[in-house]
PDB file of C-alpha atoms in Angstrom:
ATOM      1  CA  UNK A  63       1.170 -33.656 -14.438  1.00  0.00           C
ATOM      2  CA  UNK A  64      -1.925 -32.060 -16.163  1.00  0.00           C
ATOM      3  CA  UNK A  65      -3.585 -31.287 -12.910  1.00  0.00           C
ATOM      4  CA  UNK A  66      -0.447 -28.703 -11.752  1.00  0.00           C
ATOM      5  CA  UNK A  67      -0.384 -27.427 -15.348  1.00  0.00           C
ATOM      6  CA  UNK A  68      -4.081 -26.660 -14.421  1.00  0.00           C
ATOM      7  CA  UNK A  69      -3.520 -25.336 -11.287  1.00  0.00           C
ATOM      8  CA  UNK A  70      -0.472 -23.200 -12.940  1.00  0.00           C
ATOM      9  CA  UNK A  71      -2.719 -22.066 -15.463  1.00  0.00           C
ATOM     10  CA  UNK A  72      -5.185 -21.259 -12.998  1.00  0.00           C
ATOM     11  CA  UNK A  73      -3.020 -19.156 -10.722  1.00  0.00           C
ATOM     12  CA  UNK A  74      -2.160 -17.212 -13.713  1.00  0.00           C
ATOM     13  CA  UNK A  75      -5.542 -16.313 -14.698  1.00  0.00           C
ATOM     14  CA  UNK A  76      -6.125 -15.457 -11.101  1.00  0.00           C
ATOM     15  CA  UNK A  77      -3.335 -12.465 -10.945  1.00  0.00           C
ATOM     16  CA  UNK A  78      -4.527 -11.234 -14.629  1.00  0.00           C
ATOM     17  CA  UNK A  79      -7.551 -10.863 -13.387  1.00  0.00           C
ATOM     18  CA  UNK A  80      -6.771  -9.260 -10.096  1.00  0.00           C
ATOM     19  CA  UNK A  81      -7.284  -5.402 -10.151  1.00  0.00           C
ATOM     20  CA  UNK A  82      -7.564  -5.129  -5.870  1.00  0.00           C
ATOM     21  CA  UNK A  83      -6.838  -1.153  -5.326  1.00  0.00           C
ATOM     22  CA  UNK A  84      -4.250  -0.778  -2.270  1.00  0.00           C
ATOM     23  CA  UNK A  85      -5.813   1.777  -0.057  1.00  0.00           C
ATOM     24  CA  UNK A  86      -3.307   4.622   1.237  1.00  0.00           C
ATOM     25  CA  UNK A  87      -3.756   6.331   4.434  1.00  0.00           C
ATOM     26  CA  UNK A  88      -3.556   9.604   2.816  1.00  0.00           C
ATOM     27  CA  UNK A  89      -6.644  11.052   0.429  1.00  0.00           C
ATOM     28  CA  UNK A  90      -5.273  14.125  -0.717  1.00  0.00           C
ATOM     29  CA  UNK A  91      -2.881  13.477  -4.052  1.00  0.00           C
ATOM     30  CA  UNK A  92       1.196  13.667  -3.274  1.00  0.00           C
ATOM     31  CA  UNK A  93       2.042  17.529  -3.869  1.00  0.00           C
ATOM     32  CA  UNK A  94       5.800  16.926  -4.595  1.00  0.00           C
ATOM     33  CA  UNK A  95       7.530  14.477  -6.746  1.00  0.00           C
ATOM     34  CA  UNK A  96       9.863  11.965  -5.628  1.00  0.00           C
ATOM     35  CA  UNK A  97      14.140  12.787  -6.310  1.00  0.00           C
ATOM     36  CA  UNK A  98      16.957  11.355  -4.913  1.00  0.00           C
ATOM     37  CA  UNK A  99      20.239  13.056  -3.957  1.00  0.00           C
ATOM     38  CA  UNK A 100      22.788  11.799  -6.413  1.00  0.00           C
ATOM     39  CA  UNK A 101      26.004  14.502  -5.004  1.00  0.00           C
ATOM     40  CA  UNK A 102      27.619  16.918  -4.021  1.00  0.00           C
ATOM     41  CA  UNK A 103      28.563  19.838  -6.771  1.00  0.00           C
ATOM     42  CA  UNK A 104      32.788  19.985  -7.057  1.00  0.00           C
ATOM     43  CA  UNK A 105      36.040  20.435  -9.036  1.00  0.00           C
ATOM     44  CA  UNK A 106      39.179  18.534  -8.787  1.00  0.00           C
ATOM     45  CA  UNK A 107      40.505  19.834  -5.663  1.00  0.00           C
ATOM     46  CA  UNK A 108      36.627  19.907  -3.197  1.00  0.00           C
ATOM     47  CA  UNK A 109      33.348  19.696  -3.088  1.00  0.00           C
ATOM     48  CA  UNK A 110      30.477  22.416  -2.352  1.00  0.00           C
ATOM     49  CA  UNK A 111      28.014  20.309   0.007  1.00  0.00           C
ATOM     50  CA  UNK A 112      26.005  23.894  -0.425  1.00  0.00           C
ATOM     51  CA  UNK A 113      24.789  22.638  -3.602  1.00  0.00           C
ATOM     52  CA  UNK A 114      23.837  19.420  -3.973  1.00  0.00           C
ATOM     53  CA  UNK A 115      22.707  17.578  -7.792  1.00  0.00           C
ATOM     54  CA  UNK A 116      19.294  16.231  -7.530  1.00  0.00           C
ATOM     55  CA  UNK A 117      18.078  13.664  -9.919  1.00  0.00           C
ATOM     56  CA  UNK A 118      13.616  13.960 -10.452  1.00  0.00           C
ATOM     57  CA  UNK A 119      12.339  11.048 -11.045  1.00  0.00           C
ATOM     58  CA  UNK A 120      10.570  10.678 -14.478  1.00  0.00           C
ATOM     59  CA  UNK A 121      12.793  14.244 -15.628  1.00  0.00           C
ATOM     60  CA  UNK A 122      15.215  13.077 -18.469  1.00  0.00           C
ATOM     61  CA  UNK A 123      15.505  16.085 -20.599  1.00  0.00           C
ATOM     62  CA  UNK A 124      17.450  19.733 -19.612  1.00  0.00           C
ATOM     63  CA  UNK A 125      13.968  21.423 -20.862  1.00  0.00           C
ATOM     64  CA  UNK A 126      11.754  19.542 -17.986  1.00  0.00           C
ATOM     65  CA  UNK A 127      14.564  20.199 -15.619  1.00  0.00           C
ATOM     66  CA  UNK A 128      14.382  23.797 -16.243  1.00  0.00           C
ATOM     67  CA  UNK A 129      10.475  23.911 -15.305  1.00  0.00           C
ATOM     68  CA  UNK A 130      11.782  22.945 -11.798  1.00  0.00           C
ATOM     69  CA  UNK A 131      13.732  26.095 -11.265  1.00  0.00           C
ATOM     70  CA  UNK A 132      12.680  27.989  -8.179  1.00  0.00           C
ATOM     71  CA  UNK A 133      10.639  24.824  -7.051  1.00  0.00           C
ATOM     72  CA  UNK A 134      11.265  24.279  -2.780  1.00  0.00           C
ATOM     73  CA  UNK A 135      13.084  20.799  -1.811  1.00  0.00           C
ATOM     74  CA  UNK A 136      12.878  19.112   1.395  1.00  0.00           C
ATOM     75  CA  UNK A 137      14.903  16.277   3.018  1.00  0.00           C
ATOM     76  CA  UNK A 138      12.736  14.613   5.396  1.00  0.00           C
ATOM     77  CA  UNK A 139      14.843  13.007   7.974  1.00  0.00           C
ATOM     78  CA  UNK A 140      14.458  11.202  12.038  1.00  0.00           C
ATOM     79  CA  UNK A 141      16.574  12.930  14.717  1.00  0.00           C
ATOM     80  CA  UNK A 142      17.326  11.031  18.158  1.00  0.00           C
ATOM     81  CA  UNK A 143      15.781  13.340  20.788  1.00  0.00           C
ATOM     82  CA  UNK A 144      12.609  15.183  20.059  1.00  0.00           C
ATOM     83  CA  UNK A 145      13.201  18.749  19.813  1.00  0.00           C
ATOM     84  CA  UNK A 146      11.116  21.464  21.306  1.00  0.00           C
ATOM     85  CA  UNK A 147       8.300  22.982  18.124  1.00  0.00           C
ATOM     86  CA  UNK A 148       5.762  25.412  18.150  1.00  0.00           C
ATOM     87  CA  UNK A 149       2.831  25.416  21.188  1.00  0.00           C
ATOM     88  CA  UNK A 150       5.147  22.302  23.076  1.00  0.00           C
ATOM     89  CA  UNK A 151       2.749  22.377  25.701  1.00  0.00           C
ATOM     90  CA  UNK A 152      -0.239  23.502  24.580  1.00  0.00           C
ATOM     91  CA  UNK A 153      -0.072  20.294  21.187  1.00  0.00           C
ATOM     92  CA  UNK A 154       2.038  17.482  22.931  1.00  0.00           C
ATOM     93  CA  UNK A 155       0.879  15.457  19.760  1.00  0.00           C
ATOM     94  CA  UNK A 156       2.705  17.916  17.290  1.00  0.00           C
ATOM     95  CA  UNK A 157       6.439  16.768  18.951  1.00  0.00           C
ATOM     96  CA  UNK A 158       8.556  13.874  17.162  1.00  0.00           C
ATOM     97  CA  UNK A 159      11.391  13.513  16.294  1.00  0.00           C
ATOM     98  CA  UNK A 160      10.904  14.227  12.304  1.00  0.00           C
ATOM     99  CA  UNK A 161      13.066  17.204  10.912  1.00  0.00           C
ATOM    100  CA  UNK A 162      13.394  18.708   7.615  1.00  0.00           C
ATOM    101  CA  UNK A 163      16.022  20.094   5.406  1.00  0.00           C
ATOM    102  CA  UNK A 164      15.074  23.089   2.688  1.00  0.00           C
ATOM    103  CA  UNK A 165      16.281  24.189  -0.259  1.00  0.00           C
ATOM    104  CA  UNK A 166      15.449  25.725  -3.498  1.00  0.00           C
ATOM    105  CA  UNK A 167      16.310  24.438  -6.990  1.00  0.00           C
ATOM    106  CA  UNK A 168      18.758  27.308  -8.602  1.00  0.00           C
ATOM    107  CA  UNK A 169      19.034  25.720 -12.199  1.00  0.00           C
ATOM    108  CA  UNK A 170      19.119  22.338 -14.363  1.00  0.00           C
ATOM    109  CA  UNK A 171      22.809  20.419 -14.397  1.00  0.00           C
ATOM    110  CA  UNK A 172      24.308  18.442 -17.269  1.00  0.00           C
ATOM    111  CA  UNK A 173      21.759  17.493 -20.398  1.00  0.00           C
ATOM    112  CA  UNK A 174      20.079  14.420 -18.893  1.00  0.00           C
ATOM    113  CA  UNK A 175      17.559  16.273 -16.326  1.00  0.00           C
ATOM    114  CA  UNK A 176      19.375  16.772 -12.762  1.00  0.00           C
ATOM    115  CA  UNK A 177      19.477  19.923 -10.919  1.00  0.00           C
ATOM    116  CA  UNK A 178      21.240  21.987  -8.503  1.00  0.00           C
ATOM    117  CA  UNK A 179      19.860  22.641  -5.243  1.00  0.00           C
ATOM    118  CA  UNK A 180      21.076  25.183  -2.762  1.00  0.00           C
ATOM    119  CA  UNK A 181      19.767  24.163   1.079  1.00  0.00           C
ATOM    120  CA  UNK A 182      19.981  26.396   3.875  1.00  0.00           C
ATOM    121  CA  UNK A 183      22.253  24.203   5.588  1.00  0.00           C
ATOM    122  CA  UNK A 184      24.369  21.684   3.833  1.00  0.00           C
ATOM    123  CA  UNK A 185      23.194  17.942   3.467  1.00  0.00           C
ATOM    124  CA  UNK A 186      24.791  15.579   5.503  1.00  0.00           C
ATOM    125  CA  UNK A 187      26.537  12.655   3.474  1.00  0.00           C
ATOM    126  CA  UNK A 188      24.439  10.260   4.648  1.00  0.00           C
ATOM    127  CA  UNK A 189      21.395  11.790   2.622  1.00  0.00           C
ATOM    128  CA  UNK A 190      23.435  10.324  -0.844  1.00  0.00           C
ATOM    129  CA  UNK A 191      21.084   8.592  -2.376  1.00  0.00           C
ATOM    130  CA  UNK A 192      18.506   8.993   0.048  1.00  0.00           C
ATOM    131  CA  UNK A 193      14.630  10.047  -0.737  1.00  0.00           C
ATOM    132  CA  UNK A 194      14.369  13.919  -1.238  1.00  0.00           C
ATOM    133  CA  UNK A 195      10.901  15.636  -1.925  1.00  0.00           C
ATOM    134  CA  UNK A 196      10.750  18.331  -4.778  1.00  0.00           C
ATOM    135  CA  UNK A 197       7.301  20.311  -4.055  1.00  0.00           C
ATOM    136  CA  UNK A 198       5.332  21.856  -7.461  1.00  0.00           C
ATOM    137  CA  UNK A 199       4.840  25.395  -5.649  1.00  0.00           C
ATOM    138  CA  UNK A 200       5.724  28.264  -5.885  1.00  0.00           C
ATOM    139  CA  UNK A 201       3.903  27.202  -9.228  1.00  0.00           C
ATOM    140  CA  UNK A 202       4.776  29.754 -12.302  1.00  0.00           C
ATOM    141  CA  UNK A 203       1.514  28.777 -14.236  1.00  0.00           C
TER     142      UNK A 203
END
């Protein structure tokens, strides 16, 4: 019994003291922040998929939300085939099948720090509550 107390003890002062840094593949520091798509805007007969409500992570207040106005927003998403991109023949290791979805925040929603977001072409309903990236540029600083 006091020898797995020991052990237990042990184990714990093992992860305390364990400060291992997880190495990431990319160097250069993320240039967006992380937001997920929480809906659609509507009223009480349809919905707008045009403009979609964003939640930021770490943005609670309308004030913080308001700094994002104007900021770009992409949805990063796989397609099936790989479609033909810039110099196909010339860079065969630019083609995949990664695509991306634009927008633009237009202005905060609500009080607790979502915004509106008007893409080019509506988000598919599958992106609802999927990863979105909200870039810092074009930076008004």
């Amino acid at each position: 019994m006091a020898t797995a107390a020991a052990n237990n003890s042990k184990k714990i002062a093992q992860l305390a003291k364990k400060t291992t840094k997880v190495n990431r593949a990319r160097k250069s520091p993320r240039l967006y922040m992380k937001a997920t798509l929480a809906g659609y805007r509507h009223g009480l007969q349809g919905q707008n998929k045009n403009t979609a409500i964003v939640r930021i992570e770490n943005v609670n207040t309308k004030d913080d939300a308001a700094w994002y106005t104007g900021k770009r927003v992409c949805y990063v998403y796989h397609g099936y085939k790989t479609k033909r991109c810039v110099r196909w023949s010339k860079a065969p290791a630019r083609r995949s099948n990664t695509r991306a979805s634009w927008g633009r925040v237009v202005k905060p929603h609500g009080g607790s720090g979502s915004v509106r977001v008007k893409f080019t072409n509506p988000l598919p309903g599958q992106a609802l509550g999927k990863r979105l990236r909200v870039y810092l540029y074009p930076s008004r600083i």
